[in-house]
Amino acid sequence: MHAVFFIAAIASIVAVFLICLFLFVNGIPAIGKIGIFDFLLGTKWAPSNNPPSFGIFPMILGSIYVTAGAIVIGVPIGILTSVFMAKYCPRRIYKVLKPATELLAGIPSVVYGFFGLVVIVPVIRSLAGGTGSSILAASILLGIMILPTIIGVSESAIRSVPESYYEGSLALGATHERTIFRVMLPAARSGIMAGIVLGIGRAIGETMAVIMVAGNQARMPAGLLKGIRTLTANIVIEMGYAADLHREALIATGVVLFIFILIINVTFSLLKRKEKN
Amino acid sequence: MKEKTAITKTQMPAAIKAVNNVSFGSKLRSYMKNPGSFIIMILVMAAALITFAALLFIICYVLIKGVPNLSPSLFAWEYNTENVSMLPSIINTLIMTVVSLVIAIPLGLFTAIYLVEYSGKNNSRIVQIIRLTTETLSGIPSIVYGLFGMLFFVTALQWGYSILAGAFTMSIMILPLIMRTAEEALLAVSDSYREASYGLGAGKLRTIFKIVLPSAMPGVAAGIILAIGRIVGETAALMYTSGTVAEIPSNLMSSGRTLALHMYALSSEGLYENQAYATAVVLLVFVLLINTLSSFIARRLTKS
């Protein structure tokens, strides 16, 4: 039976190996054909033109802009909420709020996307004009969506700071708030950073919700209130009818996304290791 | 060891509260003296309020807009463009969930058993690699899983758009979740159980399946329920693996859309906004049920 358990344990290694293999084998040749600089830094994505051009720089920027927007909105709210959960919340309210954050994580991304489509987009349209499907809409929606990740990780980071730090600071005459923001948060810094990095990963990888609110125009970002297309959206929107080099270019888009995620994952585990030490 | 630290941790806040009893009046005076602290307190409260108001708003908005749109024709047995029935998608979701779990539970559970019971406390090379890969798996976004499923199961294995291809893709996706929760649950089982079982003459396998697993069951179950939640809500990974046919499949090799995909199709077509609201309600109710069930089981776990 030892062997059976061992074989099951190997499954995840096989899975990661297969994922890497199939993505790279199917995606790298296209990058070679298009040319790595034309592909990564080309500013024009027009697969049906003659000759077609496959530049994913607009989508890379799109993903980065939208993620940055989500960070600007989600991180301050997330960290402050985690402070509330760890240091302010009475036990009785906590029992309600903790499952609530888990629920926030459990809502499917289509439902978030639909909510964005019927609430956030029309509000932006009526306040600022334009179509409403914009970087701003996607940022707000993603900001909400990464909240549970950031809250969960940074709350446990704050809780893992020894209670004696808190008591020591109070005994020196600092207020509750000063203690939290000058003593507890700096001590929990790497854990909180890990939460933010994980949130970045969620935001970059999010697909359906972004497609539904971001407008999806494959062009260079033109402003907060203009539409944009992310890497993930590019794959989903065009994979249905793409063929030949176009299809390979989309898989290569997936490879670029995958590499982004791998970098983020490595950063995350480095930060977590730092927290443990 | 583990249990002992858990007990002292839960007892600590009570002890501190007794020492740090601050009356409302003295708190107020302290804030008057330190306006900076007061502002920060307000900010913290406001952030928490925003978070939970957003959650409440999303849920209430979907429920209020969606419940009136729930009509019997939405649950008709056959899908057509007039009734856009969601019943076939619900059944597809159930099939997808069952098949994915059948694949992922043994793999995840056995991996956890291997890591906890067999690999020992020493961190060998292979254990480190297993941990690294599961961590990697849990960070991969669902669209990348979708791409991989399309390239591997649909194209390379020539399964075509099928429930089976979707289920295999989903099972890889939920594997790290099931594995991690099962591992935590197994680790939480006190070593004295194992020693007592060995002392009574039971073998290793018997100890694992008759003693350790039953006592770890609530934790394992909570993980499985969370995994069900992910399967129910998944869209991007299934779009190009299980396909989008809105009918009940005749077998596992035919295509079928799950409820989340059905909802995406409805809202992206733009013709069926009311039906999309209704589908959102059903999805949300599923997720609410799953979450409640999972936290209920987890609470029972901490009580016992």
CSV table of C-alpha atoms in Angstrom, one decimal, chain A residues 66 120-121 124-125 129 131-140 210 213-217 223-228:
chain,number,residue,atom,x,y,z
A,66,VAL,CA,-6.1,46.4,-14.1
A,120,ILE,CA,-20.6,49.1,-11.6
A,121,VAL,CA,-20.6,49.6,-15.4
A,124,ILE,CA,-19.5,54.7,-14.2
A,125,ARG,CA,-21.4,55.3,-17.5
A,129,GLY,CA,-19.8,59.1,-19.7
A,131,THR,CA,-19.5,53.0,-22.3
A,132,GLY,CA,-18.7,52.4,-18.7
A,133,SER,CA,-16.8,49.2,-19.5
A,134,SER,CA,-13.4,50.4,-18.5
A,135,ILE,CA,-10.1,50.0,-16.5
A,136,LEU,CA,-11.9,51.7,-13.6
A,137,ALA,CA,-14.8,49.2,-13.6
A,138,ALA,CA,-12.4,46.2,-13.8
A,139,SER,CA,-10.2,47.7,-11.1
A,140,ILE,CA,-13.1,48.2,-8.7
A,210,VAL,CA,-12.8,41.0,-16.2
A,213,VAL,CA,-16.6,44.6,-17.4
A,214,ALA,CA,-13.4,45.6,-19.1
A,215,GLY,CA,-14.6,46.3,-22.6
A,216,ASN,CA,-12.0,44.0,-24.2
A,217,GLN,CA,-10.7,46.4,-26.9
A,223,GLY,CA,-7.2,56.1,-20.0
A,224,LEU,CA,-9.0,55.1,-16.8
A,225,LEU,CA,-12.4,55.3,-18.4
A,226,LYS,CA,-11.5,53.5,-21.6
A,227,GLY,CA,-11.9,49.8,-22.3
A,228,ILE,CA,-9.0,47.4,-22.2
